[in-house]
């Protein structure tokens, strides 16, 4: 019988998702050589080669394809077991997750005031972890922006945010009252690895069917800001809070497109008193903070 190290299994799923050791190592906050060693350890435990390096990154072997869905199920089961155990021992506990640019403090504060004996915590969820945060019981509620996978989740739209164009202060469009998609038809746009994100935030394809011009591929929010500030690409984002942008960046309202939606997502079957109370507080207390 093989005793699998769940940490190694999680490392494997990260490489399988990113299809690249370097990007996976960055997401896991470890070095690439260390990640490579951990994957070799897992392959030795299983007695099978799971990944092959390619000029473009990495790909799953036949054994890796077989192992991947089982690895995900194993991690999900372990997360659920830990969460259910904690819930049995600590019935008055809730963890609220939130992603970049979203403030959950008013709703979390209200929950703490209403239930002073409860353990109410909040935690930032990286953009790339939104897919698993709920399913793996890392959080009990997640406040984030669409699009993201909502299978098995109960989703409530809390508020809308206008989408704006992010550009360097010296750009010829900076300072305009507003712009349209026609104004940026030839401007390269930031890309990420998620096709759903690209379709929504790059507006790709455009309404006339034309593709959005490709810009650099990014994996971190700060990289996006740096690339836009240096004039290598533009980006579409939710309207930021006043003072939230670095001084060499600015935004211009983007006309003719729907606003983005900030939502509260919870596991479909969860109906505890703290979760019910947080849903109510979020609907009442949380609102857009951009311009």
PDB file of C-alpha atoms in Angstrom:
ATOM      1  CA  UNK A   1       0.000   0.000   0.000  1.00  0.00           C
ATOM      2  CA  UNK A   2       1.379   3.421  -0.981  1.00  0.00           C
ATOM      3  CA  UNK A   3       1.053   6.247   1.564  1.00  0.00           C
ATOM      4  CA  UNK A   4       0.750   9.378  -0.557  1.00  0.00           C
ATOM      5  CA  UNK A   5       1.943  12.740   0.707  1.00  0.00           C
ATOM      6  CA  UNK A   6      -0.961  15.131   0.055  1.00  0.00           C
ATOM      7  CA  UNK A   7       1.454  18.036  -0.296  1.00  0.00           C
ATOM      8  CA  UNK A   8       3.109  16.281  -3.244  1.00  0.00           C
ATOM      9  CA  UNK A   9      -0.284  15.524  -4.747  1.00  0.00           C
ATOM     10  CA  UNK A  10      -1.183  19.219  -4.516  1.00  0.00           C
ATOM     11  CA  UNK A  11       2.093  20.146  -6.223  1.00  0.00           C
ATOM     12  CA  UNK A  12       1.331  17.739  -9.070  1.00  0.00           C
ATOM     13  CA  UNK A  13      -2.154  19.184  -9.635  1.00  0.00           C
ATOM     14  CA  UNK A  14      -0.655  22.689  -9.772  1.00  0.00           C
ATOM     15  CA  UNK A  15       1.816  21.686 -12.495  1.00  0.00           C
ATOM     16  CA  UNK A  16      -0.948  19.858 -14.357  1.00  0.00           C
ATOM     17  CA  UNK A  17      -3.156  22.957 -14.226  1.00  0.00           C
ATOM     18  CA  UNK A  18      -0.471  25.446 -15.279  1.00  0.00           C
ATOM     19  CA  UNK A  19       1.214  23.074 -17.779  1.00  0.00           C
ATOM     20  CA  UNK A  20       4.461  24.738 -16.748  1.00  0.00           C
ATOM     21  CA  UNK A  21       6.832  24.079 -13.830  1.00  0.00           C
ATOM     22  CA  UNK A  22       7.904  27.711 -13.534  1.00  0.00           C
ATOM     23  CA  UNK A  23       4.366  29.132 -13.370  1.00  0.00           C
ATOM     24  CA  UNK A  24       3.268  26.391 -10.984  1.00  0.00           C
ATOM     25  CA  UNK A  25       6.252  27.058  -8.706  1.00  0.00           C
ATOM     26  CA  UNK A  26       5.382  30.754  -8.640  1.00  0.00           C
ATOM     27  CA  UNK A  27       1.751  29.996  -7.748  1.00  0.00           C
ATOM     28  CA  UNK A  28       2.887  27.625  -4.984  1.00  0.00           C
ATOM     29  CA  UNK A  29       5.502  30.105  -3.692  1.00  0.00           C
ATOM     30  CA  UNK A  30       8.364  27.622  -3.948  1.00  0.00           C
ATOM     31  CA  UNK A  31      11.401  27.417  -6.211  1.00  0.00           C
ATOM     32  CA  UNK A  32      11.248  25.544  -9.510  1.00  0.00           C
ATOM     33  CA  UNK A  33      14.088  23.110  -8.595  1.00  0.00           C
ATOM     34  CA  UNK A  34      12.306  22.265  -5.343  1.00  0.00           C
ATOM     35  CA  UNK A  35       9.045  21.661  -7.209  1.00  0.00           C
ATOM     36  CA  UNK A  36      10.811  19.385  -9.686  1.00  0.00           C
ATOM     37  CA  UNK A  37      12.260  17.345  -6.807  1.00  0.00           C
ATOM     38  CA  UNK A  38       8.872  16.992  -5.144  1.00  0.00           C
ATOM     39  CA  UNK A  39       7.265  15.791  -8.388  1.00  0.00           C
ATOM     40  CA  UNK A  40      10.042  13.193  -8.791  1.00  0.00           C
ATOM     41  CA  UNK A  41       9.352  12.012  -5.220  1.00  0.00           C
ATOM     42  CA  UNK A  42       5.677  11.565  -6.050  1.00  0.00           C
ATOM     43  CA  UNK A  43       6.518   9.690  -9.246  1.00  0.00           C
ATOM     44  CA  UNK A  44       8.816   7.402  -7.243  1.00  0.00           C
ATOM     45  CA  UNK A  45       6.043   6.731  -4.735  1.00  0.00           C
ATOM     46  CA  UNK A  46       3.623   5.860  -7.538  1.00  0.00           C
ATOM     47  CA  UNK A  47       6.145   4.044  -9.690  1.00  0.00           C
ATOM     48  CA  UNK A  48       5.052   5.961 -12.770  1.00  0.00           C
ATOM     49  CA  UNK A  49       6.129   9.013 -14.780  1.00  0.00           C
ATOM     50  CA  UNK A  50       3.402  11.633 -14.519  1.00  0.00           C
ATOM     51  CA  UNK A  51       4.787  14.626 -16.437  1.00  0.00           C
ATOM     52  CA  UNK A  52       7.024  15.230 -19.417  1.00  0.00           C
ATOM     53  CA  UNK A  53       8.789  18.510 -20.127  1.00  0.00           C
ATOM     54  CA  UNK A  54       8.240  20.102 -23.547  1.00  0.00           C
ATOM     55  CA  UNK A  55       9.642  23.241 -25.210  1.00  0.00           C
ATOM     56  CA  UNK A  56       6.354  24.970 -24.314  1.00  0.00           C
ATOM     57  CA  UNK A  57       6.294  23.792 -20.677  1.00  0.00           C
ATOM     58  CA  UNK A  58       5.085  20.352 -19.605  1.00  0.00           C
ATOM     59  CA  UNK A  59       2.401  17.826 -20.451  1.00  0.00           C
ATOM     60  CA  UNK A  60       0.768  14.906 -18.723  1.00  0.00           C
ATOM     61  CA  UNK A  61       1.831  11.384 -19.559  1.00  0.00           C
ATOM     62  CA  UNK A  62      -0.824   8.713 -19.993  1.00  0.00           C
ATOM     63  CA  UNK A  63      -0.315   7.777 -16.336  1.00  0.00           C
ATOM     64  CA  UNK A  64      -0.595  11.448 -15.384  1.00  0.00           C
ATOM     65  CA  UNK A  65      -3.914  11.746 -17.223  1.00  0.00           C
ATOM     66  CA  UNK A  66      -5.215   8.790 -15.224  1.00  0.00           C
ATOM     67  CA  UNK A  67      -3.921  10.128 -11.914  1.00  0.00           C
ATOM     68  CA  UNK A  68      -5.039  13.792 -12.261  1.00  0.00           C
ATOM     69  CA  UNK A  69      -8.811  13.415 -11.623  1.00  0.00           C
ATOM     70  CA  UNK A  70      -8.096  11.013  -8.760  1.00  0.00           C
ATOM     71  CA  UNK A  71      -5.562  13.426  -7.307  1.00  0.00           C
ATOM     72  CA  UNK A  72      -8.113  16.245  -7.373  1.00  0.00           C
ATOM     73  CA  UNK A  73     -10.711  14.004  -5.737  1.00  0.00           C
ATOM     74  CA  UNK A  74      -8.196  12.987  -3.070  1.00  0.00           C
ATOM     75  CA  UNK A  75      -7.385  16.608  -2.198  1.00  0.00           C
ATOM     76  CA  UNK A  76     -11.052  17.545  -2.178  1.00  0.00           C
ATOM     77  CA  UNK A  77     -11.891  14.637   0.108  1.00  0.00           C
ATOM     78  CA  UNK A  78      -9.074  15.523   2.502  1.00  0.00           C
ATOM     79  CA  UNK A  79     -10.202  19.146   2.628  1.00  0.00           C
ATOM     80  CA  UNK A  80     -13.781  18.151   3.285  1.00  0.00           C
ATOM     81  CA  UNK A  81     -12.751  15.710   6.021  1.00  0.00           C
ATOM     82  CA  UNK A  82     -10.725  18.400   7.781  1.00  0.00           C
ATOM     83  CA  UNK A  83     -13.478  20.994   7.446  1.00  0.00           C
ATOM     84  CA  UNK A  84     -16.215  18.681   8.704  1.00  0.00           C
ATOM     85  CA  UNK A  85     -14.072  17.654  11.646  1.00  0.00           C
ATOM     86  CA  UNK A  86     -13.423  21.280  12.551  1.00  0.00           C
ATOM     87  CA  UNK A  87     -17.109  22.065  12.159  1.00  0.00           C
ATOM     88  CA  UNK A  88     -18.030  19.271  14.572  1.00  0.00           C
ATOM     89  CA  UNK A  89     -15.519  20.514  17.126  1.00  0.00           C
ATOM     90  CA  UNK A  90     -16.145  24.222  16.533  1.00  0.00           C
ATOM     91  CA  UNK A  91     -19.764  24.720  15.428  1.00  0.00           C
ATOM     92  CA  UNK A  92     -19.498  28.517  15.611  1.00  0.00           C
ATOM     93  CA  UNK A  93     -16.843  29.123  12.972  1.00  0.00           C
ATOM     94  CA  UNK A  94     -16.826  30.697   9.514  1.00  0.00           C
ATOM     95  CA  UNK A  95     -14.068  31.764   7.118  1.00  0.00           C
ATOM     96  CA  UNK A  96     -14.884  34.450   4.552  1.00  0.00           C
ATOM     97  CA  UNK A  97     -12.679  34.627   1.467  1.00  0.00           C
ATOM     98  CA  UNK A  98     -12.259  37.661  -0.750  1.00  0.00           C
ATOM     99  CA  UNK A  99     -10.229  38.482  -3.847  1.00  0.00           C
ATOM    100  CA  UNK A 100      -8.177  41.536  -4.828  1.00  0.00           C
ATOM    101  CA  UNK A 101      -9.923  44.902  -4.804  1.00  0.00           C
ATOM    102  CA  UNK A 102     -12.961  43.727  -2.818  1.00  0.00           C
ATOM    103  CA  UNK A 103     -13.706  44.903   0.733  1.00  0.00           C
ATOM    104  CA  UNK A 104     -15.701  42.542   2.978  1.00  0.00           C
ATOM    105  CA  UNK A 105     -14.966  44.327   6.269  1.00  0.00           C
ATOM    106  CA  UNK A 106     -18.453  45.826   6.883  1.00  0.00           C
ATOM    107  CA  UNK A 107     -20.199  42.457   6.574  1.00  0.00           C
ATOM    108  CA  UNK A 108     -17.540  40.611   8.582  1.00  0.00           C
ATOM    109  CA  UNK A 109     -17.698  43.269  11.320  1.00  0.00           C
ATOM    110  CA  UNK A 110     -21.479  42.959  11.553  1.00  0.00           C
ATOM    111  CA  UNK A 111     -21.206  39.179  11.875  1.00  0.00           C
ATOM    112  CA  UNK A 112     -18.665  39.487  14.691  1.00  0.00           C
ATOM    113  CA  UNK A 113     -20.900  41.967  16.500  1.00  0.00           C
ATOM    114  CA  UNK A 114     -23.951  39.730  16.191  1.00  0.00           C
ATOM    115  CA  UNK A 115     -22.073  36.568  17.209  1.00  0.00           C
ATOM    116  CA  UNK A 116     -19.313  37.667  19.611  1.00  0.00           C
ATOM    117  CA  UNK A 117     -18.590  34.073  20.684  1.00  0.00           C
ATOM    118  CA  UNK A 118     -18.139  32.828  17.111  1.00  0.00           C
ATOM    119  CA  UNK A 119     -14.811  32.468  15.329  1.00  0.00           C
ATOM    120  CA  UNK A 120     -15.298  34.766  12.312  1.00  0.00           C
ATOM    121  CA  UNK A 121     -12.219  35.132  10.123  1.00  0.00           C
ATOM    122  CA  UNK A 122     -11.480  36.557   6.698  1.00  0.00           C
ATOM    123  CA  UNK A 123      -8.714  35.558   4.298  1.00  0.00           C
ATOM    124  CA  UNK A 124      -7.473  36.828   0.945  1.00  0.00           C
ATOM    125  CA  UNK A 125      -7.860  34.270  -1.858  1.00  0.00           C
ATOM    126  CA  UNK A 126      -5.448  34.475  -4.779  1.00  0.00           C
ATOM    127  CA  UNK A 127      -7.092  34.812  -8.166  1.00  0.00           C
ATOM    128  CA  UNK A 128      -5.837  31.371  -9.238  1.00  0.00           C
ATOM    129  CA  UNK A 129      -7.220  29.688  -6.102  1.00  0.00           C
ATOM    130  CA  UNK A 130     -10.843  30.717  -6.605  1.00  0.00           C
ATOM    131  CA  UNK A 131     -11.596  27.422  -8.378  1.00  0.00           C
ATOM    132  CA  UNK A 132     -10.793  25.315  -5.338  1.00  0.00           C
ATOM    133  CA  UNK A 133     -11.228  27.554  -2.282  1.00  0.00           C
ATOM    134  CA  UNK A 134     -14.848  26.544  -1.668  1.00  0.00           C
ATOM    135  CA  UNK A 135     -14.658  22.942  -2.848  1.00  0.00           C
ATOM    136  CA  UNK A 136     -11.593  22.269  -0.691  1.00  0.00           C
ATOM    137  CA  UNK A 137     -13.234  23.964   2.334  1.00  0.00           C
ATOM    138  CA  UNK A 138     -10.503  26.580   2.597  1.00  0.00           C
ATOM    139  CA  UNK A 139     -13.296  29.158   2.921  1.00  0.00           C
ATOM    140  CA  UNK A 140     -17.016  28.925   3.678  1.00  0.00           C
ATOM    141  CA  UNK A 141     -17.985  31.994   1.664  1.00  0.00           C
ATOM    142  CA  UNK A 142     -16.178  33.722  -1.193  1.00  0.00           C
ATOM    143  CA  UNK A 143     -16.768  37.273  -2.382  1.00  0.00           C
ATOM    144  CA  UNK A 144     -15.262  37.674  -5.841  1.00  0.00           C
ATOM    145  CA  UNK A 145     -15.904  38.815  -9.381  1.00  0.00           C
ATOM    146  CA  UNK A 146     -17.378  36.802 -12.196  1.00  0.00           C
ATOM    147  CA  UNK A 147     -16.445  34.900 -14.225  1.00  0.00           C
ATOM    148  CA  UNK A 148     -15.260  31.899 -12.229  1.00  0.00           C
ATOM    149  CA  UNK A 149     -16.466  28.274 -12.097  1.00  0.00           C
ATOM    150  CA  UNK A 150     -19.688  28.090 -10.071  1.00  0.00           C
ATOM    151  CA  UNK A 151     -20.474  24.370 -10.310  1.00  0.00           C
ATOM    152  CA  UNK A 152     -21.701  23.115  -6.951  1.00  0.00           C
ATOM    153  CA  UNK A 153     -22.007  26.640  -5.575  1.00  0.00           C
ATOM    154  CA  UNK A 154     -24.848  28.908  -4.511  1.00  0.00           C
ATOM    155  CA  UNK A 155     -24.159  32.311  -6.098  1.00  0.00           C
ATOM    156  CA  UNK A 156     -25.731  35.675  -5.246  1.00  0.00           C
ATOM    157  CA  UNK A 157     -24.925  38.885  -7.137  1.00  0.00           C
ATOM    158  CA  UNK A 158     -24.137  41.560  -4.544  1.00  0.00           C
ATOM    159  CA  UNK A 159     -23.457  44.585  -6.741  1.00  0.00           C
ATOM    160  CA  UNK A 160     -22.183  45.727 -10.129  1.00  0.00           C
ATOM    161  CA  UNK A 161     -19.012  47.642 -10.948  1.00  0.00           C
ATOM    162  CA  UNK A 162     -18.418  49.610 -14.163  1.00  0.00           C
ATOM    163  CA  UNK A 163     -15.601  48.252 -16.286  1.00  0.00           C
ATOM    164  CA  UNK A 164     -12.863  50.732 -17.167  1.00  0.00           C
ATOM    165  CA  UNK A 165      -9.793  50.859 -19.354  1.00  0.00           C
ATOM    166  CA  UNK A 166      -6.458  50.755 -17.514  1.00  0.00           C
ATOM    167  CA  UNK A 167      -3.673  52.630 -19.307  1.00  0.00           C
ATOM    168  CA  UNK A 168      -0.450  54.551 -18.607  1.00  0.00           C
ATOM    169  CA  UNK A 169      -0.829  58.240 -17.818  1.00  0.00           C
ATOM    170  CA  UNK A 170       1.030  59.206 -20.994  1.00  0.00           C
ATOM    171  CA  UNK A 171      -1.243  57.245 -23.338  1.00  0.00           C
ATOM    172  CA  UNK A 172      -3.083  59.224 -25.994  1.00  0.00           C
ATOM    173  CA  UNK A 173      -6.449  58.046 -24.585  1.00  0.00           C
ATOM    174  CA  UNK A 174      -5.640  59.105 -21.012  1.00  0.00           C
ATOM    175  CA  UNK A 175      -7.765  61.995 -19.818  1.00  0.00           C
ATOM    176  CA  UNK A 176     -10.705  61.306 -22.120  1.00  0.00           C
ATOM    177  CA  UNK A 177     -14.167  61.323 -20.545  1.00  0.00           C
ATOM    178  CA  UNK A 178     -14.762  57.828 -21.927  1.00  0.00           C
ATOM    179  CA  UNK A 179     -13.653  55.417 -24.642  1.00  0.00           C
ATOM    180  CA  UNK A 180     -15.291  52.682 -26.704  1.00  0.00           C
ATOM    181  CA  UNK A 181     -14.086  49.335 -28.020  1.00  0.00           C
ATOM    182  CA  UNK A 182     -13.516  51.005 -31.384  1.00  0.00           C
ATOM    183  CA  UNK A 183     -10.956  53.296 -29.710  1.00  0.00           C
ATOM    184  CA  UNK A 184      -8.895  50.287 -28.591  1.00  0.00           C
ATOM    185  CA  UNK A 185      -9.471  48.014 -31.582  1.00  0.00           C
ATOM    186  CA  UNK A 186      -5.735  47.831 -32.307  1.00  0.00           C
ATOM    187  CA  UNK A 187      -4.391  47.998 -28.752  1.00  0.00           C
ATOM    188  CA  UNK A 188      -2.743  44.814 -27.387  1.00  0.00           C
ATOM    189  CA  UNK A 189      -4.555  43.565 -24.284  1.00  0.00           C
ATOM    190  CA  UNK A 190      -3.196  41.698 -21.267  1.00  0.00           C
ATOM    191  CA  UNK A 191      -3.858  37.924 -21.323  1.00  0.00           C
ATOM    192  CA  UNK A 192      -4.038  35.218 -18.647  1.00  0.00           C
ATOM    193  CA  UNK A 193      -4.173  31.417 -18.880  1.00  0.00           C
ATOM    194  CA  UNK A 194      -7.920  31.256 -18.113  1.00  0.00           C
ATOM    195  CA  UNK A 195      -9.974  31.366 -21.344  1.00  0.00           C
ATOM    196  CA  UNK A 196     -13.143  32.448 -19.512  1.00  0.00           C
ATOM    197  CA  UNK A 197     -11.289  35.404 -17.965  1.00  0.00           C
ATOM    198  CA  UNK A 198      -9.881  36.344 -21.370  1.00  0.00           C
ATOM    199  CA  UNK A 199     -13.283  36.214 -23.011  1.00  0.00           C
ATOM    200  CA  UNK A 200     -14.831  38.465 -20.362  1.00  0.00           C
ATOM    201  CA  UNK A 201     -12.095  40.928 -19.432  1.00  0.00           C
ATOM    202  CA  UNK A 202     -10.474  41.217 -22.875  1.00  0.00           C
ATOM    203  CA  UNK A 203     -13.914  41.160 -24.517  1.00  0.00           C
ATOM    204  CA  UNK A 204     -12.605  38.484 -26.836  1.00  0.00           C
ATOM    205  CA  UNK A 205     -14.025  38.159 -29.397  1.00  0.00           C
ATOM    206  CA  UNK A 206     -15.302  41.673 -29.870  1.00  0.00           C
ATOM    207  CA  UNK A 207     -18.992  42.234 -30.759  1.00  0.00           C
ATOM    208  CA  UNK A 208     -18.158  42.238 -34.482  1.00  0.00           C
ATOM    209  CA  UNK A 209     -16.440  38.839 -34.149  1.00  0.00           C
ATOM    210  CA  UNK A 210     -12.882  40.149 -34.403  1.00  0.00           C
ATOM    211  CA  UNK A 211     -10.303  38.904 -31.884  1.00  0.00           C
ATOM    212  CA  UNK A 212      -8.892  41.167 -29.212  1.00  0.00           C
ATOM    213  CA  UNK A 213      -5.233  41.946 -30.016  1.00  0.00           C
ATOM    214  CA  UNK A 214      -2.911  39.777 -27.937  1.00  0.00           C
ATOM    215  CA  UNK A 215      -0.717  41.335 -25.302  1.00  0.00           C
ATOM    216  CA  UNK A 216       1.666  39.718 -22.801  1.00  0.00           C
ATOM    217  CA  UNK A 217       0.590  36.727 -20.698  1.00  0.00           C
ATOM    218  CA  UNK A 218       0.525  37.466 -16.947  1.00  0.00           C
ATOM    219  CA  UNK A 219       0.080  35.369 -13.820  1.00  0.00           C
ATOM    220  CA  UNK A 220       0.076  38.077 -11.132  1.00  0.00           C
ATOM    221  CA  UNK A 221      -1.821  41.327 -10.602  1.00  0.00           C
ATOM    222  CA  UNK A 222       1.330  43.368 -10.083  1.00  0.00           C
ATOM    223  CA  UNK A 223       2.742  42.099 -13.381  1.00  0.00           C
ATOM    224  CA  UNK A 224      -0.363  43.419 -15.125  1.00  0.00           C
ATOM    225  CA  UNK A 225       0.153  46.858 -13.610  1.00  0.00           C
ATOM    226  CA  UNK A 226       3.827  46.896 -14.557  1.00  0.00           C
ATOM    227  CA  UNK A 227       3.196  45.872 -18.166  1.00  0.00           C
ATOM    228  CA  UNK A 228       0.474  48.482 -18.619  1.00  0.00           C
ATOM    229  CA  UNK A 229       2.544  51.214 -16.968  1.00  0.00           C
ATOM    230  CA  UNK A 230       5.488  50.422 -19.260  1.00  0.00           C
ATOM    231  CA  UNK A 231       3.277  50.790 -22.336  1.00  0.00           C
ATOM    232  CA  UNK A 232       3.371  47.147 -23.459  1.00  0.00           C
ATOM    233  CA  UNK A 233      -0.405  46.582 -23.299  1.00  0.00           C
ATOM    234  CA  UNK A 234      -3.698  47.884 -21.946  1.00  0.00           C
ATOM    235  CA  UNK A 235      -6.176  46.109 -19.699  1.00  0.00           C
ATOM    236  CA  UNK A 236      -9.857  46.223 -18.803  1.00  0.00           C
ATOM    237  CA  UNK A 237     -10.676  46.087 -15.103  1.00  0.00           C
ATOM    238  CA  UNK A 238     -13.350  46.950 -12.561  1.00  0.00           C
ATOM    239  CA  UNK A 239     -13.380  50.597 -11.528  1.00  0.00           C
ATOM    240  CA  UNK A 240     -10.779  50.930  -8.736  1.00  0.00           C
ATOM    241  CA  UNK A 241     -11.171  52.681  -5.409  1.00  0.00           C
ATOM    242  CA  UNK A 242      -9.894  56.281  -5.326  1.00  0.00           C
ATOM    243  CA  UNK A 243      -6.159  56.270  -4.676  1.00  0.00           C
ATOM    244  CA  UNK A 244      -5.811  52.536  -5.304  1.00  0.00           C
ATOM    245  CA  UNK A 245      -3.752  52.866  -8.498  1.00  0.00           C
ATOM    246  CA  UNK A 246      -0.038  53.551  -8.706  1.00  0.00           C
ATOM    247  CA  UNK A 247       0.691  57.123  -9.871  1.00  0.00           C
ATOM    248  CA  UNK A 248       1.837  56.158 -13.380  1.00  0.00           C
ATOM    249  CA  UNK A 249      -1.495  54.499 -14.186  1.00  0.00           C
ATOM    250  CA  UNK A 250      -4.960  55.889 -14.836  1.00  0.00           C
ATOM    251  CA  UNK A 251      -8.365  54.619 -15.919  1.00  0.00           C
ATOM    252  CA  UNK A 252     -10.991  55.844 -18.363  1.00  0.00           C
ATOM    253  CA  UNK A 253     -14.649  54.690 -18.356  1.00  0.00           C
ATOM    254  CA  UNK A 254     -15.376  52.144 -21.088  1.00  0.00           C
ATOM    255  CA  UNK A 255     -18.702  52.696 -22.816  1.00  0.00           C
ATOM    256  CA  UNK A 256     -20.948  50.128 -24.454  1.00  0.00           C
ATOM    257  CA  UNK A 257     -20.132  47.105 -22.281  1.00  0.00           C
ATOM    258  CA  UNK A 258     -21.926  45.560 -19.336  1.00  0.00           C
ATOM    259  CA  UNK A 259     -20.577  46.123 -15.826  1.00  0.00           C
ATOM    260  CA  UNK A 260     -18.762  43.408 -13.927  1.00  0.00           C
ATOM    261  CA  UNK A 261     -20.579  41.512 -11.174  1.00  0.00           C
ATOM    262  CA  UNK A 262     -19.330  40.996  -7.631  1.00  0.00           C
ATOM    263  CA  UNK A 263     -20.880  37.867  -6.173  1.00  0.00           C
ATOM    264  CA  UNK A 264     -21.085  35.899  -2.949  1.00  0.00           C
ATOM    265  CA  UNK A 265     -20.492  32.192  -3.533  1.00  0.00           C
ATOM    266  CA  UNK A 266     -21.051  29.443  -0.976  1.00  0.00           C
ATOM    267  CA  UNK A 267     -21.229  25.657  -1.193  1.00  0.00           C
ATOM    268  CA  UNK A 268     -24.693  24.731  -2.411  1.00  0.00           C
ATOM    269  CA  UNK A 269     -25.566  22.520   0.564  1.00  0.00           C
ATOM    270  CA  UNK A 270     -24.286  24.804   3.343  1.00  0.00           C
ATOM    271  CA  UNK A 271     -27.004  26.471   5.438  1.00  0.00           C
ATOM    272  CA  UNK A 272     -25.501  27.132   8.854  1.00  0.00           C
ATOM    273  CA  UNK A 273     -26.644  30.074  10.984  1.00  0.00           C
ATOM    274  CA  UNK A 274     -23.380  31.982  10.515  1.00  0.00           C
ATOM    275  CA  UNK A 275     -23.457  31.499   6.753  1.00  0.00           C
ATOM    276  CA  UNK A 276     -27.083  32.580   6.557  1.00  0.00           C
ATOM    277  CA  UNK A 277     -26.294  35.654   8.632  1.00  0.00           C
ATOM    278  CA  UNK A 278     -23.286  36.517   6.488  1.00  0.00           C
ATOM    279  CA  UNK A 279     -25.332  36.247   3.283  1.00  0.00           C
ATOM    280  CA  UNK A 280     -27.766  38.778   4.707  1.00  0.00           C
ATOM    281  CA  UNK A 281     -25.007  41.098   5.939  1.00  0.00           C
ATOM    282  CA  UNK A 282     -23.196  40.916   2.596  1.00  0.00           C
ATOM    283  CA  UNK A 283     -26.317  41.861   0.647  1.00  0.00           C
ATOM    284  CA  UNK A 284     -26.926  44.858   2.909  1.00  0.00           C
ATOM    285  CA  UNK A 285     -23.419  46.048   3.795  1.00  0.00           C
ATOM    286  CA  UNK A 286     -21.265  45.410   0.749  1.00  0.00           C
ATOM    287  CA  UNK A 287     -21.280  47.782  -2.193  1.00  0.00           C
ATOM    288  CA  UNK A 288     -19.089  49.033  -4.998  1.00  0.00           C
ATOM    289  CA  UNK A 289     -16.224  51.276  -3.839  1.00  0.00           C
ATOM    290  CA  UNK A 290     -14.910  52.496  -7.222  1.00  0.00           C
ATOM    291  CA  UNK A 291     -15.689  55.801  -8.903  1.00  0.00           C
TER     292      UNK A 291
END
